[in-house]
Amino acid sequence: MKKLSIYLACILIICTHSLGAQEVYAKIVISLENEKTLHFLLENGFDTDHTHVENQKITLYVTHDELDILEANGIFYDVLISNFAKHYKEQIWEPNPITRSSTDPNLSCHFSYGSMGGFYTLTEIEDKLDSMNILYPNIASPKYSIGQSIDGRNIYAVLISDNYGEDEEEPVAYFDALHHAREPLAMATTINYMFWLLENYGVDPLVTNLIDNRELYFVPVVNPDGYEYNRQTNPNGGGLWRKNRRNIVNSSCFGVDLNRNYSFGYAANGSCSSTNPCSNTYRGSNFFSEPETVAVRDFMNDIEPSTAFSIHSTAGKYLMPYGYNTSPPAFEIYSEWASDFLDENDYPYGVTYQMLGYTSCGTTRDYMHSEGIYGWTPEIDGSGFWPAPSEIFDLVAENVGPLFYQSWIAGGYANFQSHKQLGDALLGGSFQMEVAIKNKGVGTSAPNVTVELETSNPHITVSGPVSFGNIPVQSKVNNTTDLFNIHVGTYISSDNFDLDIVVYQDGVEIDREPLNIMLGNTVILFSDDGESGSANWTASGNNIDWGQMADDSYSGDFCFGDSDGANSENNSLNYFTMKNNVDLSNVSDPSLEFFAKYSIEEGDFVRLQISTNGGNSWSTLQTFNLNESWKQFKYDLSAYTFSSSVRFRFYMDTDGDTPSDGFYFDDFEIKSFTEQDCVFDLSENGQPIDAGLYNAINSINSNGLINPGDQVTFEAGNFIELLPNFEVSLGANFHAAIKVCN
C-alpha cells in the first residue's frame, strides 16, 4: 500500500536445500464448458478449493484413485504432471543458492527461507515464534498454546501489542493460517507480516501507533498434524496432504477438512462439502468435531476480535463471506475495504461462488461473520501449493498491505472520503474547500482526527489544520462549519496546481490524497453525481447492471456502476451512455473530470469512450483494468471543440472467468475554463519598467513607470504579440508568469 509502506535495509541469510517428495498426486486440467462437470466434481468430493480457473478450465491436484473416478464417469482431463511428487523432486530451483534483494519495503529482515522447499518446518516455525519474543520482548508475547491437535500437538498463538500482559481493552484483530496443511504460503505470509510489524515498531509512526492501540493475535499453524505429516512424507517440500490426521472409524481414510468443520452453514447442501471420509473436503461427523476447530472457536470467543483473516493459498483472490451460498452479507463494507487494500497487488475479490465458481460450507470466514467478526479468506497467489523458492518473497511481500489495513480497521481508521470545491480558483483570489473524512474501522471511533492541506506551489497559500474530533464507527464527517481557505497568488506558472489532503489520527499521518485544481472561471456544461438516479444515462447490451449504486460513493450517498450489491457478470458486453449531447464548439478549454474506483479481473476491461457525432461512432480515451481505489481522472477535451454533438459512454467487456467487483464512478463533470485578466506582482523583477512601451498594460503609474511591488493587469489575449519583448525586458520569471494567460 502506497500510504502504509516504509523502507527498511536488511540482510537476508539464504539457505540452500535439497528437494524430495513421496506423495502420489497428479496435476490435471479439466474443461468446465459443460456446467455439469463442475457439479460432478463438487458432488463427488473433489477438492476444487484454491484452484486456478482460466479460460473455463480448472487445474486440480488429484490422487490416482480420483483419476479412476473421472475416467469411469466419462470426465475428460489433460494430465499436466502425472506424479507431482516426482516432478517436484526433479526441479532445479533457480537461483541456487537462492539470493534475493532485501530492498522491498514489505519484506521483513528476519524472514528467510526454511528447509522444506524454501518454507519453514513446524519446528522452524516454533523457533521463529520464540525468536520474536527474544528479539522484541516488549511487544511480542511468548508463544502459548490455545489447544491441541488430534495427535496432541500444541496449536500456538502469539500476541503483538504494547503491554501485552495487561488487559487494555484495545480493538482486536485475528490472523490464522494452515487450516489446510499443503498451503505453506499462508503461513509464510503470516510470519513475514509478524516480523515486519515488530521490526518497524519505534521506526515508523504508523506501525508504532497501531501496535500501541491494537491487540493483534496470530495463529500461524491451525493444522500442525497435517503439516508435520507433509514433512514426514516429503521432507524437502511438495507434500499435498490437506486435512488434519483424524483416523476415521470404519474407514481406511484419514482426515477432516478443517475449513468445512465450522458450525455456520455446515452441510448447507450436498456439494459444498463431502460426507466421504476419503474426500479432501470431508466435513467430519459433525460441526466442531475436530479439536483444531474447537481451539480456534474458543480462542476467538475469548479474544473477541472485530476483524479476522484466515489465510489460505493459492488462488490469488480474496474471499468474503458467504462461502455456502451466493449472497454476500454487508457487501458494501467488504467491497469498500477490498477496493482500498487490494489496489496494489491487484487480487480480485468477492464471495466464493463469484471467485471460484462453487460454494463451500462450514468455513472459518462464514463462522466469523455469523459471530459478528468481519472475516476474510485471503488466497495468496502463486504457481501452486509449493511454488519455487524464488517466488516466496514477492508473494508474502505483496500481501503486507492488506494485512496491515485489516489490522487498522479492527479499531478506528480515519480516511479521506471526498472533497467539494466552493468557488473558482482565480489568480489573486481565494476559494474554499469542504472535505469529508470517514472512519472505515468497525471496532472504535477514530480518535483525534485532524486534516491539513499541503501544496508545494509557492504561490498557493492554504489555511491551517481543521479538527474533525472523534469520528464514530463507519461514519462520515464534513467540515461544513470550518472550511479550508485557499488563496491563489497573482501569478502562477501553469493553468493548474496540486493539493494534498492529509489526514492525521492521534497526530500520526494515516492517509494522503492528491488533488489537481484548475485555474479559471468555470462553466459547467454537464454534471451528474448519481444522487438523483440514472435518468441522464442509457444502459444497453447484455447482462446489464449499470445504474445508480448504493454500495459505495465518492461523495454523497450514491454513485454509478455496473453491479450494485455484488460483482460484475461474466460474458458481458454492455454500455452506459449519456443520453444527450454536449456542445463543445466555441468552448474555451473544455475538460472531463470524474472520480472512479474499480476492480476488474485481468482479461476483462472497462473503456471510457467519446463520440463527436451524437453516438454514431466512438473512440477510446482510456481502458481500465485491475484494481484502483477512488481516484481523480481528468481529460483535456480541447481537441474536440469542433463538435456540437459530444457524448461519453462506459463500455464493459468481461470473459467467462472470474468476475470481480466492477467499475464505479461519481461526480461526472464536463466543464470549461474561460480566460481571466491576468494580475501579476512585479516585485521580483527588481527594476522600474517603462510602461509606455507596452500598450497591453492598462495599469500605469502617473510617472509612466511600473515600480517593483506594483500590481499590473494584462487583459487576456492582448499581450500575446508582445510576449517576445516581455521576455527580453522582464526576464524568465515574468515570462513564466505570462504563459498562464497565453
XYZ file of C-alpha atoms in Angstrom:
742
model
C 0.000 0.000 0.000
C 1.374 3.383 -1.016
C 0.434 5.151 2.174
C 1.341 2.355 4.590
C 4.726 1.201 3.290
C 8.129 2.136 4.651
C 11.590 1.163 3.543
C 13.981 -0.972 5.521
C 17.517 -2.033 4.784
C 18.344 -5.551 5.871
C 20.492 -8.538 5.061
C 18.852 -11.908 4.451
C 20.538 -15.159 5.295
C 19.772 -17.541 2.428
C 19.899 -21.298 2.701
C 20.290 -23.994 0.080
C 18.210 -27.136 0.323
C 17.769 -30.397 -1.478
C 14.262 -31.326 -2.587
C 12.298 -34.558 -2.294
C 8.765 -35.988 -2.176
C 6.782 -39.240 -1.999
C 3.038 -38.458 -2.257
C 1.407 -39.656 -5.499
C -0.789 -36.873 -6.870
C -1.348 -35.817 -10.461
C -1.819 -32.267 -11.643
C -4.574 -32.151 -14.259
C -6.729 -29.644 -16.122
C -10.455 -30.141 -16.821
C -12.683 -28.127 -19.141
C -15.719 -26.534 -17.467
C -17.541 -25.672 -20.688
C -20.132 -28.274 -19.691
C -21.736 -26.907 -16.498
C -22.416 -30.448 -15.268
C -18.678 -31.099 -14.939
C -18.181 -28.742 -12.002
C -21.290 -30.113 -10.268
C -19.910 -33.627 -10.669
C -16.575 -32.614 -9.126
C -18.283 -30.965 -6.181
C -20.819 -33.721 -5.565
C -18.079 -36.355 -5.599
C -15.863 -34.566 -3.098
C -13.101 -33.375 -5.419
C -11.010 -30.605 -3.889
C -11.736 -27.543 -6.017
C -10.524 -25.160 -3.300
C -7.695 -22.740 -4.003
C -7.537 -23.618 -7.665
C -6.870 -21.534 -10.746
C -9.753 -21.241 -13.203
C -8.795 -19.729 -16.548
C -10.479 -19.847 -19.944
C -13.181 -22.096 -18.436
C -10.609 -24.680 -17.390
C -9.830 -25.725 -13.822
C -6.480 -27.031 -12.612
C -6.644 -29.710 -9.885
C -4.341 -31.912 -7.822
C -5.914 -35.376 -7.650
C -4.977 -38.829 -6.437
C -4.757 -41.688 -8.928
C -7.924 -43.135 -7.372
C -9.694 -39.905 -8.267
C -8.391 -40.219 -11.821
C -10.124 -43.592 -11.992
C -13.389 -41.958 -10.867
C -13.103 -39.341 -13.615
C -12.462 -41.979 -16.255
C -15.319 -44.200 -15.050
C -17.719 -41.271 -15.380
C -16.528 -40.025 -18.743
C -14.946 -36.818 -17.454
C -12.166 -35.847 -19.838
C -8.979 -34.324 -18.488
C -5.459 -33.476 -19.577
C -2.538 -34.538 -17.401
C -0.072 -31.742 -16.766
C 2.062 -33.669 -14.257
C 1.447 -37.375 -13.721
C 3.409 -37.622 -10.462
C 3.652 -34.281 -8.718
C 5.981 -35.581 -6.005
C 8.445 -36.885 -8.569
C 8.158 -33.717 -10.621
C 8.743 -31.528 -7.566
C 11.787 -33.561 -6.579
C 13.322 -33.195 -10.015
C 13.021 -29.420 -10.151
C 16.227 -27.433 -10.089
C 15.216 -24.176 -8.478
C 16.994 -21.093 -9.704
C 18.949 -19.309 -8.453
C 20.690 -21.892 -6.294
C 21.771 -20.899 -3.710
C 18.813 -18.535 -3.601
C 19.581 -14.843 -3.432
C 17.110 -12.014 -3.340
C 17.288 -8.271 -2.870
C 16.187 -7.105 0.578
C 15.008 -3.655 -0.521
C 11.305 -4.497 -0.779
C 9.693 -2.343 1.932
C 7.250 -5.116 2.845
C 9.824 -7.862 3.273
C 10.961 -8.479 6.825
C 14.666 -8.665 7.605
C 14.048 -11.724 9.775
C 12.003 -13.607 7.197
C 14.208 -16.123 5.411
C 13.980 -19.466 3.667
C 13.169 -22.647 5.543
C 14.419 -26.174 4.963
C 11.246 -27.592 3.380
C 11.266 -26.392 -0.237
C 12.043 -22.888 0.977
C 9.306 -22.999 3.649
C 9.654 -23.451 7.397
C 9.045 -26.826 9.028
C 6.799 -26.972 12.085
C 9.864 -26.906 14.344
C 11.311 -23.947 12.463
C 8.017 -22.087 12.807
C 8.026 -22.585 16.558
C 11.636 -21.403 16.679
C 10.636 -18.251 14.771
C 7.860 -17.558 17.262
C 10.360 -17.953 20.102
C 12.787 -15.573 18.408
C 10.085 -12.909 18.131
C 9.738 -12.833 21.903
C 13.507 -12.927 22.418
C 14.192 -10.079 19.981
C 11.126 -7.965 20.818
C 10.145 -8.925 24.376
C 8.158 -5.719 24.993
C 5.690 -6.152 22.134
C 5.731 -9.869 21.158
C 4.361 -12.301 23.719
C 5.878 -15.733 24.283
C 4.075 -18.340 22.179
C 1.325 -20.116 24.069
C -0.997 -23.000 23.328
C -4.670 -22.369 22.556
C -5.420 -26.099 22.320
C -4.083 -29.350 20.949
C -4.475 -31.178 17.668
C -5.953 -34.645 17.184
C -2.451 -36.101 17.667
C -1.739 -33.962 20.729
C 0.445 -31.240 19.180
C 0.136 -27.722 20.548
C -1.588 -25.053 18.451
C 0.381 -21.904 19.232
C -0.639 -18.254 19.297
C 1.363 -15.036 19.675
C 0.028 -11.619 20.684
C 1.691 -8.494 19.275
C 0.840 -5.366 21.274
C 2.421 -2.987 23.741
C 1.735 -4.014 27.328
C 0.563 -7.416 26.077
C 0.408 -8.735 29.618
C -2.289 -6.226 30.557
C -5.961 -6.068 29.602
C -6.158 -2.645 27.953
C -9.480 -3.287 26.193
C -7.991 -2.382 22.836
C -9.535 -3.391 19.496
C -8.550 -6.910 18.438
C -7.551 -8.275 15.023
C -7.035 -12.005 14.471
C -4.965 -13.898 11.878
C -4.561 -17.623 11.293
C -3.036 -19.863 8.636
C -2.575 -23.505 7.641
C -6.074 -24.803 8.135
C -5.002 -26.762 5.058
C -1.654 -28.449 5.530
C -0.431 -28.092 1.950
C -0.644 -24.284 1.861
C 2.649 -23.101 3.343
C 2.382 -19.714 1.595
C -0.371 -18.838 4.078
C 1.982 -19.481 6.989
C 4.884 -17.690 5.287
C 2.749 -14.588 4.665
C 1.736 -14.562 8.329
C 5.282 -14.958 9.679
C 6.652 -12.246 7.388
C 3.916 -9.821 8.457
C 4.543 -10.508 12.150
C 8.244 -9.770 11.808
C 7.513 -6.729 9.612
C 5.391 -5.241 12.394
C 7.972 -5.955 15.063
C 10.881 -4.529 13.066
C 9.032 -1.297 12.294
C 7.831 -0.598 15.813
C 9.519 2.584 17.007
C 10.725 3.239 13.449
C 7.546 4.010 11.550
C 4.951 6.146 13.408
C 2.039 4.371 11.753
C 3.196 0.901 12.809
C 4.035 2.175 16.274
C 0.612 3.749 16.724
C -1.067 0.552 15.531
C 0.767 -1.728 17.974
C 0.205 0.743 20.813
C -3.543 0.763 20.151
C -4.391 -2.773 18.984
C -4.120 -6.358 20.130
C -3.000 -8.443 17.150
C -3.322 -12.221 17.625
C -1.653 -14.725 15.305
C -2.081 -18.497 14.967
C 0.321 -19.428 12.130
C -0.460 -23.184 12.172
C -4.024 -24.362 12.860
C -3.295 -27.860 11.493
C 0.084 -28.941 12.908
C -0.529 -32.675 12.368
C -1.268 -32.342 8.666
C 1.676 -30.012 8.146
C 4.056 -32.320 10.003
C 2.731 -35.273 8.007
C 3.728 -33.464 4.817
C 7.223 -33.040 6.235
C 7.433 -36.714 7.120
C 6.380 -37.860 3.648
C 8.066 -35.045 1.726
C 10.828 -33.645 3.930
C 12.062 -31.259 1.257
C 8.664 -29.874 0.322
C 5.917 -30.763 -2.115
C 3.602 -32.750 0.183
C -0.054 -32.422 -0.818
C -1.835 -33.646 2.312
C -4.657 -31.165 3.049
C -6.765 -32.339 6.018
C -5.958 -32.999 9.659
C -4.900 -36.531 10.661
C -8.010 -37.949 12.340
C -8.229 -41.724 11.965
C -11.778 -42.156 10.660
C -13.642 -45.018 12.350
C -14.743 -47.761 9.942
C -12.745 -46.227 7.123
C -9.322 -46.725 5.637
C -9.062 -42.952 5.119
C -7.722 -40.228 7.373
C -8.526 -36.634 7.982
C -11.215 -33.963 8.196
C -11.188 -30.753 6.172
C -10.957 -28.211 8.976
C -12.317 -25.475 6.742
C -15.588 -27.395 6.360
C -15.955 -28.169 10.068
C -17.280 -24.874 11.492
C -20.906 -24.620 12.571
C -22.346 -21.789 10.485
C -23.590 -23.116 7.147
C -22.284 -26.567 8.000
C -23.519 -29.155 5.456
C -25.720 -26.491 3.856
C -26.069 -28.520 0.671
C -24.795 -31.648 -0.998
C -21.950 -30.074 -2.931
C -20.378 -27.531 -0.566
C -18.614 -30.256 1.459
C -18.382 -34.036 1.427
C -19.659 -36.892 3.578
C -16.985 -39.202 2.137
C -14.052 -39.626 4.588
C -11.727 -40.188 1.640
C -12.589 -36.818 0.108
C -10.338 -33.828 0.637
C -13.454 -31.818 1.561
C -14.761 -34.314 4.140
C -16.568 -32.198 6.729
C -16.364 -34.572 9.691
C -19.045 -36.372 11.677
C -20.490 -33.069 12.949
C -19.576 -29.425 13.149
C -16.757 -28.732 15.580
C -15.952 -32.440 15.696
C -12.243 -31.609 15.480
C -10.108 -30.269 18.338
C -8.382 -27.842 15.977
C -11.594 -26.013 15.022
C -12.762 -26.099 18.650
C -9.488 -24.448 19.659
C -9.966 -21.657 17.107
C -13.607 -21.187 18.091
C -12.847 -20.971 21.796
C -9.876 -18.684 21.215
C -11.934 -16.221 19.166
C -14.661 -16.313 21.793
C -12.023 -15.377 24.343
C -10.259 -12.559 22.467
C -13.395 -11.171 20.679
C -11.802 -9.797 17.503
C -13.529 -7.206 15.338
C -11.844 -8.375 12.144
C -10.040 -11.535 11.054
C -8.037 -13.032 8.211
C -7.969 -16.815 7.865
C -5.228 -17.133 5.270
C -5.013 -19.765 2.519
C -3.357 -20.213 -0.886
C -3.036 -20.350 -3.870
C -5.893 -18.936 -5.972
C -4.727 -15.305 -5.938
C -8.078 -13.947 -4.714
C -9.631 -12.529 -1.552
C -12.829 -14.283 -0.443
C -15.504 -12.555 1.625
C -18.480 -14.277 3.260
C -20.512 -16.196 2.460
C -18.950 -19.354 1.109
C -22.033 -21.559 1.453
C -24.343 -19.501 -0.814
C -24.108 -16.833 -3.490
C -25.299 -13.853 -1.424
C -22.638 -11.687 0.237
C -23.612 -10.100 3.555
C -22.546 -6.483 4.132
C -21.160 -6.337 0.599
C -20.909 -2.550 0.750
C -18.492 -2.764 3.706
C -16.405 -5.682 2.477
C -16.090 -4.320 -1.061
C -15.149 -0.838 0.137
C -12.322 -2.268 2.216
C -11.152 -4.546 -0.570
C -11.009 -1.751 -3.122
C -8.729 0.095 -0.691
C -6.355 -2.662 0.348
C -6.066 -4.530 -2.954
C -5.266 -1.546 -5.183
C -1.589 -2.526 -5.369
C -1.440 -6.316 -5.609
C -4.490 -6.382 -7.920
C -6.129 -9.506 -6.482
C -9.835 -9.759 -7.390
C -12.331 -10.186 -4.541
C -15.836 -11.499 -3.896
C -17.748 -14.447 -2.448
C -16.526 -17.972 -3.164
C -19.100 -18.597 -5.872
C -18.075 -15.438 -7.740
C -14.356 -16.072 -7.363
C -14.129 -19.862 -7.721
C -17.416 -20.964 -9.248
C -18.674 -23.157 -6.400
C -19.891 -22.968 -2.794
C -18.067 -24.060 0.349
C -19.780 -24.503 3.691
C -18.685 -24.700 7.301
C -15.823 -22.291 6.599
C -13.920 -20.144 9.045
C -14.912 -16.816 7.451
C -18.637 -17.676 7.423
C -18.494 -18.685 11.063
C -16.620 -15.497 11.961
C -19.160 -13.281 10.216
C -22.007 -15.113 11.964
C -20.312 -14.232 15.261
C -20.075 -10.521 14.428
C -16.488 -10.676 13.179
C -15.674 -9.284 9.742
C -13.814 -12.253 8.311
C -11.850 -12.750 5.106
C -10.069 -15.651 3.455
C -7.086 -14.251 1.570
C -5.939 -16.712 -1.098
C -2.261 -15.911 -1.608
C -1.266 -16.142 -5.270
C 1.442 -18.415 -6.680
C 2.218 -21.089 -9.231
C 0.984 -23.868 -6.950
C 0.800 -25.081 -3.367
C 4.590 -25.439 -3.285
C 5.923 -22.706 -5.571
C 9.603 -22.339 -6.337
C 11.506 -20.623 -3.519
C 12.233 -17.729 -5.862
C 8.506 -16.853 -5.777
C 8.087 -16.773 -1.997
C 9.456 -13.351 -1.128
C 7.378 -11.454 -3.691
C 4.193 -13.282 -2.709
C 4.488 -12.633 1.022
C 5.533 -9.012 0.480
C 2.616 -8.145 -1.810
C 0.146 -9.098 0.930
C 1.530 -6.993 3.779
C -0.647 -4.025 2.753
C -3.965 -5.892 3.098
C -2.934 -7.415 6.438
C -1.881 -4.002 7.740
C -5.149 -2.437 6.578
C -7.148 -5.193 8.247
C -5.239 -4.570 11.479
C -6.278 -0.931 11.377
C -9.974 -1.415 10.662
C -10.292 -3.559 13.791
C -10.380 -0.183 15.565
C -10.770 3.372 14.321
C -9.310 4.164 10.899
C -9.878 7.675 9.518
C -9.532 8.007 5.746
C -10.134 10.752 3.237
C -13.531 10.255 1.595
C -14.296 13.198 -0.715
C -13.955 16.929 -1.329
C -16.065 19.779 -2.688
C -14.508 22.899 -4.210
C -16.527 26.010 -3.343
C -15.753 28.771 -5.817
C -13.336 29.149 -8.709
C -9.566 29.199 -8.370
C -8.651 32.623 -9.813
C -5.377 34.491 -9.886
C -5.193 36.869 -6.958
C -8.352 35.348 -5.460
C -9.465 32.802 -2.880
C -11.823 29.831 -2.762
C -12.914 27.345 -0.101
C -12.940 23.574 0.202
C -15.144 21.149 2.091
C -13.660 17.751 2.960
C -15.367 14.545 4.104
C -13.491 12.044 6.300
C -14.772 8.539 7.022
C -13.934 6.180 9.850
C -13.652 2.905 7.935
C -12.969 0.946 11.110
C -15.547 -1.171 12.918
C -14.051 -1.507 16.388
C -13.950 2.013 17.854
C -14.243 5.671 16.986
C -11.334 7.176 15.070
C -9.746 9.386 17.736
C -8.457 12.951 17.439
C -8.767 13.315 13.676
C -7.318 16.438 12.062
C -6.907 17.339 8.399
C -4.399 19.603 6.691
C -3.965 20.866 3.137
C -0.462 20.865 1.700
C 0.955 22.212 -1.547
C 4.458 22.561 -2.950
C 3.427 25.546 -5.090
C 4.919 28.716 -3.552
C 2.127 30.877 -4.981
C -0.657 28.968 -3.196
C -1.490 29.669 0.454
C -3.686 27.307 2.478
C -5.346 27.768 5.849
C -4.323 25.777 8.896
C -5.454 22.335 10.110
C -9.086 21.566 10.855
C -10.163 19.293 13.711
C -12.736 16.587 12.941
C -12.720 15.280 16.518
C -13.598 11.646 17.177
C -15.388 10.047 14.221
C -17.846 7.234 15.107
C -17.639 3.738 13.614
C -18.394 3.625 9.858
C -19.377 7.318 9.858
C -18.550 10.309 7.642
C -17.856 13.819 8.958
C -17.687 17.031 6.878
C -16.053 20.327 7.833
C -19.093 22.327 6.761
C -18.642 24.918 9.536
C -14.859 25.205 9.333
C -13.979 25.283 5.642
C -10.459 25.322 4.270
C -9.411 28.586 2.607
C -7.053 28.517 -0.372
C -5.529 31.752 -1.712
C -4.073 31.871 -5.223
C -1.182 34.261 -5.861
C -1.215 36.930 -8.535
C 0.781 34.758 -10.889
C 1.440 31.060 -11.268
C 3.494 29.070 -13.751
C 0.722 26.809 -15.145
C -3.029 26.572 -15.548
C -3.421 24.199 -12.586
C -1.850 23.274 -9.263
C -1.762 20.281 -6.885
C -3.046 19.969 -3.346
C -2.575 17.113 -0.878
C -5.311 16.397 1.659
C -3.542 14.868 4.660
C -5.440 13.025 7.400
C -3.996 12.622 10.906
C -5.272 10.335 13.661
C -3.800 10.864 17.116
C -1.141 13.056 15.487
C 0.013 10.346 13.057
C -0.405 10.748 9.300
C -2.751 7.967 8.272
C -3.900 8.958 4.774
C -2.896 11.338 1.980
C -4.905 12.113 -1.142
C -3.589 14.190 -4.089
C -5.939 16.554 -5.942
C -5.430 18.685 -9.028
C -7.114 22.108 -9.167
C -7.712 24.023 -12.412
C -7.397 27.810 -12.645
C -10.020 29.944 -14.334
C -13.682 30.872 -14.432
C -15.573 27.574 -14.525
C -18.637 26.886 -16.646
C -20.377 23.538 -16.019
C -21.612 22.018 -19.277
C -22.851 18.725 -17.794
C -22.815 17.346 -14.264
C -24.146 14.181 -12.607
C -23.290 12.931 -9.130
C -25.666 9.955 -9.106
C -27.791 11.263 -6.254
C -30.910 11.655 -8.442
C -30.763 8.330 -10.257
C -29.591 7.472 -13.755
C -32.052 9.432 -15.882
C -29.183 11.061 -17.806
C -27.844 7.690 -18.965
C -28.907 4.685 -21.027
C -27.798 1.139 -20.182
C -27.630 -1.287 -23.111
C -26.114 -4.628 -24.097
C -26.308 -7.964 -22.292
C -26.037 -8.755 -18.554
C -26.929 -5.120 -17.894
C -26.466 -3.957 -14.306
C -25.344 -0.356 -14.964
C -27.118 2.279 -12.910
C -27.195 4.053 -9.582
C -25.059 2.304 -6.934
C -25.536 2.284 -3.161
C -22.521 0.072 -2.333
C -20.094 2.978 -2.172
C -19.665 6.528 -3.435
C -17.024 9.213 -3.643
C -19.386 11.920 -2.411
C -22.975 11.808 -1.188
C -24.776 8.501 -0.847
C -24.748 7.178 -4.418
C -22.576 6.807 -7.482
C -22.836 4.955 -10.799
C -21.553 1.494 -11.561
C -22.114 -1.811 -13.299
C -23.160 -4.100 -10.441
C -24.933 -2.895 -7.311
C -24.664 -5.220 -4.310
C -22.443 -7.818 -5.970
C -19.702 -8.412 -8.515
C -19.910 -7.957 -12.281
C -21.451 -10.551 -14.563
C -19.388 -12.883 -16.719
C -19.644 -12.834 -20.526
C -20.895 -9.249 -20.594
C -20.767 -6.738 -23.420
C -22.657 -3.663 -22.289
C -22.654 0.123 -22.240
C -23.621 3.054 -20.035
C -24.137 6.024 -22.351
C -25.024 9.691 -21.888
C -28.489 10.318 -23.335
C -27.866 13.859 -24.537
C -25.119 15.608 -26.475
C -22.875 18.345 -25.110
C -21.888 21.261 -27.368
C -18.128 21.905 -27.207
C -17.995 24.248 -30.205
C -16.654 27.684 -29.288
C -15.924 26.480 -25.760
C -12.716 27.565 -24.030
C -10.501 24.844 -22.557
C -13.130 22.094 -22.055
C -12.333 19.121 -19.829
C -13.911 15.999 -18.376
C -13.422 15.162 -14.721
C -14.771 12.363 -12.529
C -13.743 10.104 -9.666
C -13.623 6.341 -10.114
C -12.651 3.113 -8.427
C -12.627 -0.359 -9.937
C -11.676 -3.991 -9.571
C -11.569 -5.636 -12.989
C -10.079 -9.082 -13.456
C -7.233 -9.467 -15.918
C -8.841 -10.306 -19.243
C -11.855 -8.057 -18.582
C -11.923 -4.300 -19.124
C -13.988 -1.123 -18.996
C -13.374 1.611 -21.560
C -14.238 5.298 -21.428
C -15.243 6.327 -24.950
C -16.136 9.609 -26.672
C -18.336 10.291 -29.678
C -18.262 13.559 -31.638
C -21.245 12.716 -33.844
C -24.006 12.023 -31.353
C -23.153 8.365 -30.810
C -22.733 7.133 -34.408
C -19.072 6.245 -33.825
C -16.817 6.052 -30.799
C -13.132 6.329 -29.881
C -11.471 5.246 -26.637
C -9.992 7.742 -24.176
C -8.854 5.190 -21.565
C -9.064 1.488 -20.747
C -9.489 0.487 -17.083
C -8.248 -2.855 -15.747
C -7.104 -4.487 -12.468
C -7.638 -2.555 -9.198
C -7.760 1.100 -8.189
C -9.263 2.793 -5.138
C -11.117 6.116 -5.531
C -9.045 8.381 -7.762
C -9.455 11.620 -9.692
C -9.481 11.271 -13.511
C -9.164 14.306 -15.825
C -9.182 14.597 -19.615
C -8.388 17.631 -21.770
C -11.136 17.954 -24.400
C -9.585 20.822 -26.369
C -9.187 18.560 -29.396
C -12.987 18.181 -29.639
C -14.078 21.837 -29.751
C -15.095 21.384 -33.397
C -18.113 19.298 -32.313
C -21.539 20.327 -31.066
C -22.591 16.676 -30.538
C -20.212 15.197 -27.953
C -21.241 12.447 -25.581
C -19.492 9.790 -23.478
C -20.068 6.167 -22.561
C -18.524 3.438 -20.429
C -18.114 0.128 -22.265
C -17.695 -3.138 -20.294
C -16.380 -6.405 -21.725
C -15.965 -9.480 -19.486
C -14.948 -13.038 -20.309
C -16.105 -16.295 -18.726
C -13.523 -16.426 -15.935
C -13.517 -14.640 -12.572
C -15.986 -11.724 -12.300
C -14.603 -9.064 -9.966
C -16.315 -6.120 -8.280
C -16.520 -3.935 -11.388
C -16.441 -0.200 -12.078
C -17.732 2.737 -10.009
C -17.722 6.431 -10.964
C -19.003 9.603 -9.311
C -19.115 13.413 -9.713
C -19.004 13.242 -13.513
C -18.485 16.782 -14.897
C -17.838 18.313 -18.305
C -16.725 21.907 -17.879
C -14.843 24.749 -19.485
C -12.449 27.344 -18.112
C -12.739 30.842 -19.552
C -9.774 33.204 -19.674
C -9.431 35.818 -16.994
C -7.431 39.033 -16.890
C -4.006 38.234 -15.510
C -2.754 40.126 -12.486
C 0.923 39.942 -11.550
C 3.064 41.303 -8.755
C 6.305 42.592 -10.269
C 8.259 42.898 -7.016
C 10.632 40.118 -8.042
C 11.863 41.937 -11.144
C 13.886 44.474 -9.213
C 13.929 47.476 -11.619
C 11.308 50.013 -12.741
C 9.837 49.300 -16.180
C 8.815 51.868 -18.770
C 5.128 51.074 -19.035
C 4.643 53.313 -22.007
C 6.399 50.755 -24.193
C 3.633 48.212 -23.781
C 0.086 49.129 -24.746
C -1.173 45.830 -23.272
C -0.636 47.212 -19.778
C -3.732 49.026 -18.573
C -2.496 49.883 -15.119
C 0.258 52.523 -15.222
C 1.621 54.795 -12.511
C 1.470 58.551 -13.034
C 5.207 58.678 -13.641
C 4.848 56.260 -16.543
C 6.809 53.544 -14.782
C 5.890 50.192 -13.255
C 7.780 50.029 -9.981
C 8.772 46.921 -8.030
C 5.807 45.782 -5.924
C 3.163 47.261 -8.243
C 0.319 45.012 -9.409
C -0.196 45.094 -13.161
C -3.215 43.779 -15.044
C -2.860 42.256 -18.500
C -6.124 41.888 -20.363
C -6.450 38.324 -21.593
C -5.152 37.925 -25.118
C -3.940 41.482 -25.641
C -0.341 40.855 -24.666
C 0.279 37.748 -26.748
C 2.001 39.535 -29.638
C 4.264 41.376 -27.192
C 5.453 38.198 -25.463
C 8.967 38.236 -27.012
C 9.510 41.822 -25.821
C 8.395 40.955 -22.335
C 10.740 38.007 -22.294
C 13.694 40.228 -23.179
C 12.746 43.117 -20.946
C 11.498 41.367 -17.842
C 13.390 38.100 -17.718
C 12.459 34.478 -17.174
C 10.351 34.996 -14.054
C 7.942 37.350 -15.726
C 7.894 35.318 -18.926
C 6.793 32.201 -16.982
C 4.062 34.204 -15.319
C 2.675 35.488 -18.583
C 2.394 31.997 -20.012
C -0.558 31.245 -17.721
C -2.867 33.520 -19.686
C -1.479 32.765 -23.123
